[in-house]
Coordinates of C-alpha atoms in Angstrom, one line a residue:
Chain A
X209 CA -22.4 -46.1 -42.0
X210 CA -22.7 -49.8 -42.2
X211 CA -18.9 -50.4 -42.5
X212 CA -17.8 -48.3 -39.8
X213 CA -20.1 -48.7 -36.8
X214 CA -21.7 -45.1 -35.7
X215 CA -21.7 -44.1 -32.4
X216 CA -19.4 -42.8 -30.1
X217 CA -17.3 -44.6 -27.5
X218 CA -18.4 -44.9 -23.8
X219 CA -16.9 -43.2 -21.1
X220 CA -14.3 -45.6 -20.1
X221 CA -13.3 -46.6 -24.4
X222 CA -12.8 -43.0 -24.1
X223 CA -10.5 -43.2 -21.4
X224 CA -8.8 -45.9 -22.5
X225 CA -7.9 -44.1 -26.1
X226 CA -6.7 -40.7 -24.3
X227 CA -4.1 -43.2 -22.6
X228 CA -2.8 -45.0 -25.6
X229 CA -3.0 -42.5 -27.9
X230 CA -0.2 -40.2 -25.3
X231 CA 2.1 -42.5 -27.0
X232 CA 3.1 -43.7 -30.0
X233 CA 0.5 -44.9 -32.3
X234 CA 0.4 -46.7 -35.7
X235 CA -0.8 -44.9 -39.0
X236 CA -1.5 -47.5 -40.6
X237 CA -3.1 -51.3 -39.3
X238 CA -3.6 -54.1 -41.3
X239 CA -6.4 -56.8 -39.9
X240 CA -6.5 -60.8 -41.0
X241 CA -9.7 -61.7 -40.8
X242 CA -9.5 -65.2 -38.9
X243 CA -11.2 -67.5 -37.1
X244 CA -15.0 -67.0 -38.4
X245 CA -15.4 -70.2 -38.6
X246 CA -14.6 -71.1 -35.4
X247 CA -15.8 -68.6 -33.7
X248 CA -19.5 -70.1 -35.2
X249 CA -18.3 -73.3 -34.5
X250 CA -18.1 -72.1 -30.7
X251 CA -21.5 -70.5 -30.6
X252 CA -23.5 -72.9 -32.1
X253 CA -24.1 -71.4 -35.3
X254 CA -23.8 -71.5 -39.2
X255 CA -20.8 -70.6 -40.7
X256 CA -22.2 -68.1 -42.8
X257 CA -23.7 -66.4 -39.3
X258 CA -19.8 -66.8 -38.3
X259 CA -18.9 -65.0 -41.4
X260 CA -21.3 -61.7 -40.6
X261 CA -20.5 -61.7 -37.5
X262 CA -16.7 -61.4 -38.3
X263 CA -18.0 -58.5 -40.5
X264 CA -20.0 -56.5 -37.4
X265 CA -16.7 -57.0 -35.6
X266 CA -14.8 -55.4 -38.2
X267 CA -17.2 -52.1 -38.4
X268 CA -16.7 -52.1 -34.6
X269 CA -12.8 -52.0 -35.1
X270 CA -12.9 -49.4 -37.7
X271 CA -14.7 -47.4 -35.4
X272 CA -11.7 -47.9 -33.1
X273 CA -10.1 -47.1 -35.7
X274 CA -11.1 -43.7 -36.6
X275 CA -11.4 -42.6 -32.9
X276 CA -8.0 -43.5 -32.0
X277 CA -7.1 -41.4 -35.3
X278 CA -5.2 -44.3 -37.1
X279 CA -6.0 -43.3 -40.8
X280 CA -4.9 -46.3 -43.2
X281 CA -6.6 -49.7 -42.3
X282 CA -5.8 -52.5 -44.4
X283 CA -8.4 -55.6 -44.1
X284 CA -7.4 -59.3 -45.4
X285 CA -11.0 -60.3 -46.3
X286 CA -10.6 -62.9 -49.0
X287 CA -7.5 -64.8 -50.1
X288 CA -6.9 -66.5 -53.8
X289 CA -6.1 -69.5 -51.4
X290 CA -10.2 -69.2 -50.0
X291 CA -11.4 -70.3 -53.6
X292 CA -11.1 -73.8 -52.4
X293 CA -13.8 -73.8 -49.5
X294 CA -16.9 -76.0 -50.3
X295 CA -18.9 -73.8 -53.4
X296 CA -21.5 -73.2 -50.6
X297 CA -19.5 -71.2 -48.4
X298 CA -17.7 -69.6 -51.6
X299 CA -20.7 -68.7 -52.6
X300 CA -22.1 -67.2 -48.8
X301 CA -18.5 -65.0 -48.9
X302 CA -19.6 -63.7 -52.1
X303 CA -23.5 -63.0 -51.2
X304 CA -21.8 -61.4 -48.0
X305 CA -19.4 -59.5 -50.5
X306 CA -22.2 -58.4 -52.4
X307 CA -24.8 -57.0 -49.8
X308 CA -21.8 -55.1 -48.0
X309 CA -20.7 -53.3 -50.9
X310 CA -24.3 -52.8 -52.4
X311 CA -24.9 -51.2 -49.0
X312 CA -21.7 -49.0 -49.3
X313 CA -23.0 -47.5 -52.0
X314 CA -26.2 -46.3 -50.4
X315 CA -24.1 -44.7 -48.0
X316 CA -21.9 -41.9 -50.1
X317 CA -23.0 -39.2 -48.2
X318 CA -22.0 -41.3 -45.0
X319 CA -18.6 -41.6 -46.9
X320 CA -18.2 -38.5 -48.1
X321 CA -18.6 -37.1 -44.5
X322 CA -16.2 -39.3 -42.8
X323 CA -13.7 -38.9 -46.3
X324 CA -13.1 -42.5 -46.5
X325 CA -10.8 -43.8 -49.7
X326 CA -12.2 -47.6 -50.7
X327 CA -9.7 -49.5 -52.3
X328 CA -10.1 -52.9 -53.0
X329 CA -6.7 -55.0 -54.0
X330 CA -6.7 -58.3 -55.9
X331 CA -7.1 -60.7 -59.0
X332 CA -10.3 -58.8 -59.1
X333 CA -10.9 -60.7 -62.5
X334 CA -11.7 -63.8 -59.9
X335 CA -14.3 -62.2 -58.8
X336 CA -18.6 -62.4 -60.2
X337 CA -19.1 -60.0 -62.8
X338 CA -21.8 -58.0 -60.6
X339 CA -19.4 -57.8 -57.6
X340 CA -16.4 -56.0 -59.7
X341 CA -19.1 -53.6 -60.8
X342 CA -20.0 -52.9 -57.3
X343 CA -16.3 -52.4 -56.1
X344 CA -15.5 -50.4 -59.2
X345 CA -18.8 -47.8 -58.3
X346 CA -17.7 -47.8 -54.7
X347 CA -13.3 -47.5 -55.5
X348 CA -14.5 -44.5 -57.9
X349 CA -17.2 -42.9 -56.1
X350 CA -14.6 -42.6 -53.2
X351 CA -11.5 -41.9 -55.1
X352 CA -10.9 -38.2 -54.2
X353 CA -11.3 -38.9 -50.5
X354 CA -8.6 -38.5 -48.8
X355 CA -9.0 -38.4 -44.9
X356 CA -8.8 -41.8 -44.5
X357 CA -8.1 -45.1 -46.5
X358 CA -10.0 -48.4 -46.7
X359 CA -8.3 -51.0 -48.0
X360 CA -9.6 -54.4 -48.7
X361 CA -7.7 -57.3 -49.8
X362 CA -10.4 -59.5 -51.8
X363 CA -8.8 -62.4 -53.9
X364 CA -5.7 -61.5 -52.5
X365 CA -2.6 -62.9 -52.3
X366 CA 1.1 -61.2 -51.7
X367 CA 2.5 -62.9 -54.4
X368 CA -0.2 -61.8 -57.2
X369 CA 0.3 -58.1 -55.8
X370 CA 4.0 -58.2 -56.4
X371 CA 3.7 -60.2 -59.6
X372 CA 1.2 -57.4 -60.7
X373 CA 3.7 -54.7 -60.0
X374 CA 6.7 -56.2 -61.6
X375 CA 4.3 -56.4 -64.3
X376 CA 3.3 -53.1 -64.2
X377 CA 6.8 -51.8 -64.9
X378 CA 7.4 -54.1 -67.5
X379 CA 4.4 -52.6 -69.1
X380 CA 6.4 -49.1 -68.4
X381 CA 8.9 -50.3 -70.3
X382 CA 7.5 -51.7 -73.3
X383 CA 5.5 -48.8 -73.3
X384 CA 8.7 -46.6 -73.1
X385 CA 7.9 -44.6 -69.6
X386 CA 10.3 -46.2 -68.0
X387 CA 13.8 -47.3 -68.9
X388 CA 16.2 -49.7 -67.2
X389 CA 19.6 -48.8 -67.3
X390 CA 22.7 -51.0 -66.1
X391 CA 26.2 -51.3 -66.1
X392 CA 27.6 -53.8 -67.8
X393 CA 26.7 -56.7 -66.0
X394 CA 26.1 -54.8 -62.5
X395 CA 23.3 -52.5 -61.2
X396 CA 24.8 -50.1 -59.4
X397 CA 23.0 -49.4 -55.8
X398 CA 21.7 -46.1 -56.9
X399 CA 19.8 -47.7 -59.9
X400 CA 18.5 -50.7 -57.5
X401 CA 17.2 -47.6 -54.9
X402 CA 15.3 -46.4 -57.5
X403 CA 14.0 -49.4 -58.9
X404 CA 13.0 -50.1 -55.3
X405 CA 10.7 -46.8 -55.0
X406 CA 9.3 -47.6 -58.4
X407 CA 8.2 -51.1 -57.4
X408 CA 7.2 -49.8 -54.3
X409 CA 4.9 -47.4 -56.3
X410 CA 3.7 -50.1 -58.5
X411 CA 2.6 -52.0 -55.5
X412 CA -1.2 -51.6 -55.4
X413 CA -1.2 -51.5 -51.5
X414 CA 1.4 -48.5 -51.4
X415 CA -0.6 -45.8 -53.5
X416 CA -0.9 -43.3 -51.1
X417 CA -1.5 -39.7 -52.0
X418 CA 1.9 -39.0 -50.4
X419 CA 4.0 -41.7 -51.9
X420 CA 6.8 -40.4 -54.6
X421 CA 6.3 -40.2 -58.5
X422 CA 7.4 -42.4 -60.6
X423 CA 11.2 -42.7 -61.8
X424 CA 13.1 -44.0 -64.2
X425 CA 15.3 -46.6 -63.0
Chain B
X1316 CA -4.0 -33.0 -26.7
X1317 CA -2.5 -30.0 -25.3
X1318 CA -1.2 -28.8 -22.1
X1319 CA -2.1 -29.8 -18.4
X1320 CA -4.2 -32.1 -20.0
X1321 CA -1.8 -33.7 -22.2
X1322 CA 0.5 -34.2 -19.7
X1323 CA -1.9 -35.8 -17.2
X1324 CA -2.6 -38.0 -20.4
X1325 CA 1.2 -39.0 -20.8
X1326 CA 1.7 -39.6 -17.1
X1327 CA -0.9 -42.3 -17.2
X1328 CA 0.5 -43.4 -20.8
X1329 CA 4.4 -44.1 -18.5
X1330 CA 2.3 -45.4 -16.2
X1331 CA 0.5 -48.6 -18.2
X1332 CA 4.0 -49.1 -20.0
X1333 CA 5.4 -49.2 -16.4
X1334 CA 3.1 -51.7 -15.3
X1335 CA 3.2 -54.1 -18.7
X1336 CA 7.1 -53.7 -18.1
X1337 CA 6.7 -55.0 -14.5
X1338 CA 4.1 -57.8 -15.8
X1339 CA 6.2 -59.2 -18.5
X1340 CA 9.4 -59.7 -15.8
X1341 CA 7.1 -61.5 -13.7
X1342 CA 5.9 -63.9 -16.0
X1343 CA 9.5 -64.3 -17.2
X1344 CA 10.6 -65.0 -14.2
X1345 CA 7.9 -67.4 -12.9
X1346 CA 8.0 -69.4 -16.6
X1347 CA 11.3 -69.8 -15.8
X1348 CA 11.3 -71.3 -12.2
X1349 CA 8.2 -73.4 -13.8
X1350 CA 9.6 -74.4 -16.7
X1351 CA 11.1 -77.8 -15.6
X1352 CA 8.3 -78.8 -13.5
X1353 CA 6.1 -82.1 -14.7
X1354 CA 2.9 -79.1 -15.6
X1355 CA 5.2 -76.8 -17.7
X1356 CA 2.8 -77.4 -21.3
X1357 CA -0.2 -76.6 -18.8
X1358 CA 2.0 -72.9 -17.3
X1359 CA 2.7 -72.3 -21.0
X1360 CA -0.9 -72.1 -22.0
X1361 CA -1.9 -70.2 -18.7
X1362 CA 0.9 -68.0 -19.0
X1363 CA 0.0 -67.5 -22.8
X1364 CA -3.6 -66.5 -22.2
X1365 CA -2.6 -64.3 -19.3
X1366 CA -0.4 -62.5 -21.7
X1367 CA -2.9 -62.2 -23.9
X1368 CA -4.7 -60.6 -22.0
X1369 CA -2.6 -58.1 -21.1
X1370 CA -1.3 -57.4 -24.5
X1371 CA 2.2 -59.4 -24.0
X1372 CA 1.9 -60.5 -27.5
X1373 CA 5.6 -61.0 -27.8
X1374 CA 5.6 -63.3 -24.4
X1375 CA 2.3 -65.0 -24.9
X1376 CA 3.1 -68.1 -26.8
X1377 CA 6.8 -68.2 -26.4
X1378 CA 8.0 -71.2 -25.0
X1379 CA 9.6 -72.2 -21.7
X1380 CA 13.3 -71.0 -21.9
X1381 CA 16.1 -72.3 -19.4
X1382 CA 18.8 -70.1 -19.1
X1383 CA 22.4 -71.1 -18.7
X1384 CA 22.9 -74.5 -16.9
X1385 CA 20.6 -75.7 -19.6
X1386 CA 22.8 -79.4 -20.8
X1387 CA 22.9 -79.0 -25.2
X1388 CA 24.7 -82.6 -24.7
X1389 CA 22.4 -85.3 -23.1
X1390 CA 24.1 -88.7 -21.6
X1391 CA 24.9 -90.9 -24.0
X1392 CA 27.7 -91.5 -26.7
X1393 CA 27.3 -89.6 -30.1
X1394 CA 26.0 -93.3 -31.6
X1395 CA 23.5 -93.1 -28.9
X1396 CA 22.3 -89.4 -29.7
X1397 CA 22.1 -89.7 -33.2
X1398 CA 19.9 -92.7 -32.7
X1399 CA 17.6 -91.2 -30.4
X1400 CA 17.4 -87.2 -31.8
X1401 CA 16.6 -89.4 -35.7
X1402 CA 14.1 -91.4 -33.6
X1403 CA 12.7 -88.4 -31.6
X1404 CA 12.3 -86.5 -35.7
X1405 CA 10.4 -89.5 -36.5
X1406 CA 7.7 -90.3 -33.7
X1407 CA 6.6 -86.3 -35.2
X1408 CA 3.1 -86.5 -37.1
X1409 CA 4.8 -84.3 -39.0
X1410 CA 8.2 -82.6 -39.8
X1411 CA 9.0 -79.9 -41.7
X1412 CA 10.7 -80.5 -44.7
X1413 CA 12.8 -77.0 -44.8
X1414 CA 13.2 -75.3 -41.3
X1415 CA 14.0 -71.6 -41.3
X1416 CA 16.4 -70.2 -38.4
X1417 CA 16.0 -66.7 -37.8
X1418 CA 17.6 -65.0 -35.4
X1419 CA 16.2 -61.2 -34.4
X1420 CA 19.3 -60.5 -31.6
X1421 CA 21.5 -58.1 -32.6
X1422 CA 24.4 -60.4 -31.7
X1423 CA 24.4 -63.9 -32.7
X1424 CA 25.9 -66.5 -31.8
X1425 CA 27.7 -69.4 -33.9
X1426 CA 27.9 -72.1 -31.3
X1427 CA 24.1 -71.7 -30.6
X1428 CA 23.6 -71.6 -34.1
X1429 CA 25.5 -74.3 -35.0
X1430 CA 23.8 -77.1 -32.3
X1431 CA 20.6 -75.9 -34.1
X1432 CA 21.4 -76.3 -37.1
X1433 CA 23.0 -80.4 -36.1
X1434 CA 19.9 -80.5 -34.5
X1435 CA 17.4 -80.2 -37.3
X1436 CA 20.1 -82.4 -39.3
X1437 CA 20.1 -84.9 -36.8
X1438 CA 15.9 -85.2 -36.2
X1439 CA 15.6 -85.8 -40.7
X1440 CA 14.9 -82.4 -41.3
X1441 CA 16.2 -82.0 -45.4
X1442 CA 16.9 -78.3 -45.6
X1443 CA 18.0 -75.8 -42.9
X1444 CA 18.6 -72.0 -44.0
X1445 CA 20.0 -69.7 -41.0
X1446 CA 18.9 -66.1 -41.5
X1447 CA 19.7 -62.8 -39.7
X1448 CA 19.0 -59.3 -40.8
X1449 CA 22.5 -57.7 -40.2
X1450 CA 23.8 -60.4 -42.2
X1451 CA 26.1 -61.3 -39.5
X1452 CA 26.3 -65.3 -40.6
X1453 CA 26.9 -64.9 -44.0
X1454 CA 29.6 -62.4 -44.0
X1455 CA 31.0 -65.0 -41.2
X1456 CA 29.8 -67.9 -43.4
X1457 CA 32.9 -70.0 -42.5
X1458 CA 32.7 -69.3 -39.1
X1459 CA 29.5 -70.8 -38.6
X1460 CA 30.5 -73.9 -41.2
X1461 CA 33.3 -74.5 -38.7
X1462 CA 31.6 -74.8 -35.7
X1463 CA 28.9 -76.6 -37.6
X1464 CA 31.9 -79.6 -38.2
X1465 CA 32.9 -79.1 -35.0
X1466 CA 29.3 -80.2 -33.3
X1467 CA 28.5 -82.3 -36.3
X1468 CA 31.6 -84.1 -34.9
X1469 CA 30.8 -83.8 -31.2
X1470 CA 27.4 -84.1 -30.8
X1471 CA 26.5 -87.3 -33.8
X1472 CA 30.2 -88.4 -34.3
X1473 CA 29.9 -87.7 -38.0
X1474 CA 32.3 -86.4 -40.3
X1475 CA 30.5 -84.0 -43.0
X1476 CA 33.8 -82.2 -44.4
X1477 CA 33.1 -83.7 -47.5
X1478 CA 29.1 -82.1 -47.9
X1479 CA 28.1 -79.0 -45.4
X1480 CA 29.8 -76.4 -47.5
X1481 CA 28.8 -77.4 -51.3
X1482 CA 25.0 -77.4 -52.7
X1483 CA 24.6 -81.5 -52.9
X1484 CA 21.2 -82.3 -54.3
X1485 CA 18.8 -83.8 -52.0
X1486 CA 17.7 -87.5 -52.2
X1487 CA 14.0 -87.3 -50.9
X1488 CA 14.0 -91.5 -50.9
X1489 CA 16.9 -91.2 -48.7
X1490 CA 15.9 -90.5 -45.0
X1491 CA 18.9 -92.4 -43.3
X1492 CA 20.8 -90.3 -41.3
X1493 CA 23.9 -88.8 -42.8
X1494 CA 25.3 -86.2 -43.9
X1495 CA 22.6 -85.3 -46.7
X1496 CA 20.7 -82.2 -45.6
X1497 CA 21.5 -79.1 -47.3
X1498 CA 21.9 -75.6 -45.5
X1499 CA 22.2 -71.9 -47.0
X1500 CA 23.1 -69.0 -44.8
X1501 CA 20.8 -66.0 -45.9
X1502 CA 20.5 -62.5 -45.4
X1503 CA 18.2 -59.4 -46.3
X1504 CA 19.7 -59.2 -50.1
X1505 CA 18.1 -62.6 -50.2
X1506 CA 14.7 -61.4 -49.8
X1507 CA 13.3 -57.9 -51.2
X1508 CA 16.5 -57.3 -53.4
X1509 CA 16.4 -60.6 -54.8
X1510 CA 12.9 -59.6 -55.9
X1511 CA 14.0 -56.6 -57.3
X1512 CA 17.2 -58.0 -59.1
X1513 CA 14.2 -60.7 -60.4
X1514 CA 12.1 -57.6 -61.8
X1515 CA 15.5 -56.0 -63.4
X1516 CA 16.4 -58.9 -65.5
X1517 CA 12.7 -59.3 -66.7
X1518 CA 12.5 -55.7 -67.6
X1519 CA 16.1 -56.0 -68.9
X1520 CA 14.5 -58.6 -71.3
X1521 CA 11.4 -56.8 -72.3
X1522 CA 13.6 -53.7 -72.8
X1523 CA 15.2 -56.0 -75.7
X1524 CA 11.6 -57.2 -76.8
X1525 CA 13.0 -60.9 -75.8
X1526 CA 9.8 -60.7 -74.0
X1527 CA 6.3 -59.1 -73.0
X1528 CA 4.8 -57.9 -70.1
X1529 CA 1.9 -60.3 -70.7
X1530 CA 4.2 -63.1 -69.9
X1531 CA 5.0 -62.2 -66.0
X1532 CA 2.9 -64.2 -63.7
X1533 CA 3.6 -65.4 -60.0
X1534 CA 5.0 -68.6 -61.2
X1535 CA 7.7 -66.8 -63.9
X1536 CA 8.7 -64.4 -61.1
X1537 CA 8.5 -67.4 -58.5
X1538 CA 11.2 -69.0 -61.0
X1539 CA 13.0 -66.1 -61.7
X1540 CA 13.9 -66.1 -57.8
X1541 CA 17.6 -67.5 -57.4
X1542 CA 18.1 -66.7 -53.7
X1543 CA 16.8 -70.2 -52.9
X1544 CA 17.5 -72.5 -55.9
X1545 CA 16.6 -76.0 -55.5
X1546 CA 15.1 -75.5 -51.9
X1547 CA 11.6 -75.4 -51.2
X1548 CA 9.8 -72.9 -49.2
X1549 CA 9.9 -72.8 -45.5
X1550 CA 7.3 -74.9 -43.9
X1551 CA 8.5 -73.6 -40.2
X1552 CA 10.3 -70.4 -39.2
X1553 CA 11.5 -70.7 -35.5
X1554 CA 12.2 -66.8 -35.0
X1555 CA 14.4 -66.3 -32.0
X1556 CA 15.1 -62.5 -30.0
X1557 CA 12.2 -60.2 -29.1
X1558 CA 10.8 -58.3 -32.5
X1559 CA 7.9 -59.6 -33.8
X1560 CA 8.8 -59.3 -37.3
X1561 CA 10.8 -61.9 -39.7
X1562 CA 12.7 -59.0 -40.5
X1563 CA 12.7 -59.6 -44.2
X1564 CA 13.6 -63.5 -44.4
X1565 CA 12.4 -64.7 -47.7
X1566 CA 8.8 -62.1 -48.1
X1567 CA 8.0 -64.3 -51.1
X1568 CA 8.3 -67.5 -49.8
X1569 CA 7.1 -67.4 -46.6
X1570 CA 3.5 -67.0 -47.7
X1571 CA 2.3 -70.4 -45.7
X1572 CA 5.4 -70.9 -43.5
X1573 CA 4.6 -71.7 -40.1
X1574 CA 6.1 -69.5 -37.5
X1575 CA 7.4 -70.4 -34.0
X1576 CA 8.8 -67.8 -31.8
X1577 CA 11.3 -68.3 -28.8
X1578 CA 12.7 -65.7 -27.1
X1579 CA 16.1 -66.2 -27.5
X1580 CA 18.9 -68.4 -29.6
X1581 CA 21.3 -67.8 -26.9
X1582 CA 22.0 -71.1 -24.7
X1583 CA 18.9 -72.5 -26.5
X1584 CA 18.5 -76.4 -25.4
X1585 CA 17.3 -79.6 -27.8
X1586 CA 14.4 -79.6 -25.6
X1587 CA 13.3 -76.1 -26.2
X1588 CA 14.3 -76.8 -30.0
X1589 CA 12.1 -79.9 -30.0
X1590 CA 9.4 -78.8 -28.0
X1591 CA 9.2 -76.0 -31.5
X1592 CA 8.9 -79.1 -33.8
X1593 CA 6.3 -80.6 -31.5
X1594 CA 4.7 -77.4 -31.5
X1595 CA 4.7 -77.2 -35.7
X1596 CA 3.6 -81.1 -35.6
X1597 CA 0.4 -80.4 -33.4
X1598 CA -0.9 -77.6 -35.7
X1599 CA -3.6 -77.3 -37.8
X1600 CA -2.7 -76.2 -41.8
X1601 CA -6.0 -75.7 -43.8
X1602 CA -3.7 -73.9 -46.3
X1603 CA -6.9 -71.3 -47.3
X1604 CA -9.4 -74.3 -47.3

């Protein structure tokens, strides 16, 4: 599968994994792609080249990933704060964007055997018309997966994911789902708790199959 | 991984912990025997990509740190200091304009605290906050303003009864030294709960139709925020003790802060303080670009 590099590890990757994975390991990594553009400018080579590379890398690490038996990666591809690059390399992150997730979805049966959940979190409204279409196809095509979860970050920022849940629950409100309830002037800890899980559940990054249902608060 | 196996698996596991363990004390110990020498920026970046190397993400990159003996007064009346600590803040390319102090260690310490916090007075910087997750300072809150007088007095000669303790508003045009930067003691219900109290009230008011959904955006919530009224965000977070985690200072506004870690508040020194700010001055913010 193009996203997550096939092949197995060598003998002493192997090795290595049998050793760290005797301890304690992480269930869930998150990944910020940086330093592309250096990297190309250290090798001699166009940013874009920089750019795919940085992608390659990150099929390799997914790999990792899956061997080492970590099941929720997280990947910081493409901040709201990248829109102001030069068009040309806005528009070579997008043309990346595009071929990766067009290839994705020649892949389901690649997918479906490794049970790989795509999500993709942001202002996805940001984003070319043809490239929401190919994230929606690939987020619902893979939506009932559930042995591991992919989740890209693509006009991202943390502010516009808590914004967006805040908003959410206001949106449970007006739509009468939810109810806030207070005393007097005062939330009591109890209601704050649960307004804490709920906001936790808006959160886009948090929807896990085993995270709690919703309450009212 | 079962049985015989297993267990040969978590020997070697002990094994590579054992041997980090051993790693990190070294470079610890020769960092510090190094640290004064005329080379020390040169050990810092050999001893950062050794660490790195070797997976000491929490030692690579931390700075030179001298233990007791380390002088927080340099020679020289208070007239004298002030004049050269306002001088030092402004031969900086840059200086950040709030400065974050956030200490990880389970016990903190207020005269530490307090020579930091003079400090970052004393080089120009405008807004200091002091942050630590137990909320140790802020329960103690006049504890630390104390000993903050007390060095204020000390260490610059200045008497700041009058401003320390009360929210003044900030004079940008005004960069002579006095007593007009502004400080605010946080702790975690300063961060993630202020958020959530934020989310209450709006909800509160939709509940009441005073408002829609449609109207929350980053910049209502980002002014719905009162945990930090009237300071800007953090450019620079110097994050002392050994987790690597801010350990919920300020999630929302720390989304471009700059963060410096040292391994420990404790006996810290103006030069290990200023070689931080050096540190922040040097680096290269593309801010996304």
């Amino acid at each position: 599968m193009s996203w997550i590099r096939e092949g197995e590890l060598t003998i002493i990757e192997r090795f290595c994994a049998n050793i760290i994975k005797a301890g304690p390991m992480p269930k869930h990594v998150a990944f910020i792609m940086d330093g592309n553009r250096r990297y190309a400018q250290k090798c001699h080579v166009e940013r874009q080249q920089g750019h795919s590379q940085g992608f390659d890398k990150l099929a390799q690490t997914l790999r990792w990933c899956l061997n080492l038996g970590i099941r929720e990666v997280t990947v910081y591809a493409f901040s709201i704060e990248n829109f102001k690059r030069s068009k040309e390399e806005v528009d070579g992150l997008m043309d990346l964007a595009r071929q990766k997730f067009s290839r994705l979805l020649e892949e389901q049966e690649s997918l479906k055997k490794h049970g790989v959940c795509i999500r993709v979190l942001g202002d996805l409204p940001l984003l070319p018309l043809d490239i929401q279409e190919l994230i929606a196809q690939a987020v619902l095509a893979t939506r009932n997966y559930n042995k591991c979860f992919l989740n890209v970050c693509f006009a991202y920022t943390s502010r516009h994911e808590i914004s967006n849940a805040v908003r959410e629950m206001a949106w449970g409100v007006e739509q009468g789902l939810l109810e806030p309830s207070y005393h007097g002037d005062r939330y009591t800890s109890k209601t704050e708790e649960k307004l804490v899980m709920c906001l936790n559940r808006c959160l886009i990054s948090v929807c896990t199959p085993t995270t709690p249902p919703i309450q009212t608060f | 991984m079962s049985g015989a196996g297993g267990l040969a698996w978590r020997a070697l596991h002990a094994l590579l912990r054992a041997l980090l363990c051993l790693q990190r004390a070294l470079l610890a110990c020769l960092r510090g025997r190094a640290a004064a020498g005329p080379r020390a920026w040169l050990w810092r970046r050999a001893a950062s990509a050794a660490a790195s190397c070797a997976l000491l993400a929490p030692a690579a990159g931390a700075f030179a740190f001298r233990k007791a003996g380390a002088a927080r007064r340099r020679p020289g009346g208070a007239a004298q200091r002030r004049q050269r600590w306002r001088s030092d803040g402004r031969a900086l390319q840059k200086l950040p304009v709030h400065m974050g102090l956030v200490v990880t260690e389970e016990e903190p310490s207020y005269a530490d605290m307090a020579s930091l916090v003079v400090w970052c007075m004393a080089v120009g910087i405008s807004y200091v906050s002091v942050y630590d997750h137990n909320g140790i300072f802020k329960r103690n809150n006049s504890r630390l303003m104390d000993e903050i007088l007390k060095q204020q007095q000390e260490l610059l000669g200045l008497d700041c009864s009058k401003y320390t303790v009360e929210f003044v508003n900030q004079d940008k045009a005004d960069q002579v030294l006095n007593c007009q930067s502004t400080l605010k003691v946080l702790s975690p219900e300063d961060g993630k709960a202020d958020i959530v109290k934020a989310a209450q009230n709006f909800c509160q008011l939709v509940a009441q139709q005073q408002r829609t959904y449609t109207d929350l955006d980053v910049n209502v919530l980002d002014n719905l925020l009162s945990s930090t009224n009237g300071f800007p965000d953090p450019d620079l977070v110097l994050k002392f003790g050994p987790v690597d985690s801010t350990l919920g200072f300020l999630p929302w506004h720390i989304r471009l802060t700059e963060i410096i870690s040292l391994p420990s508040h404790l006996n810290i020194s103006y030069e290990d303080f200023f070689s931080a700010l050096h540190h922040y001055a040097a680096c290269e913010q593309r801010w996304g670009k």
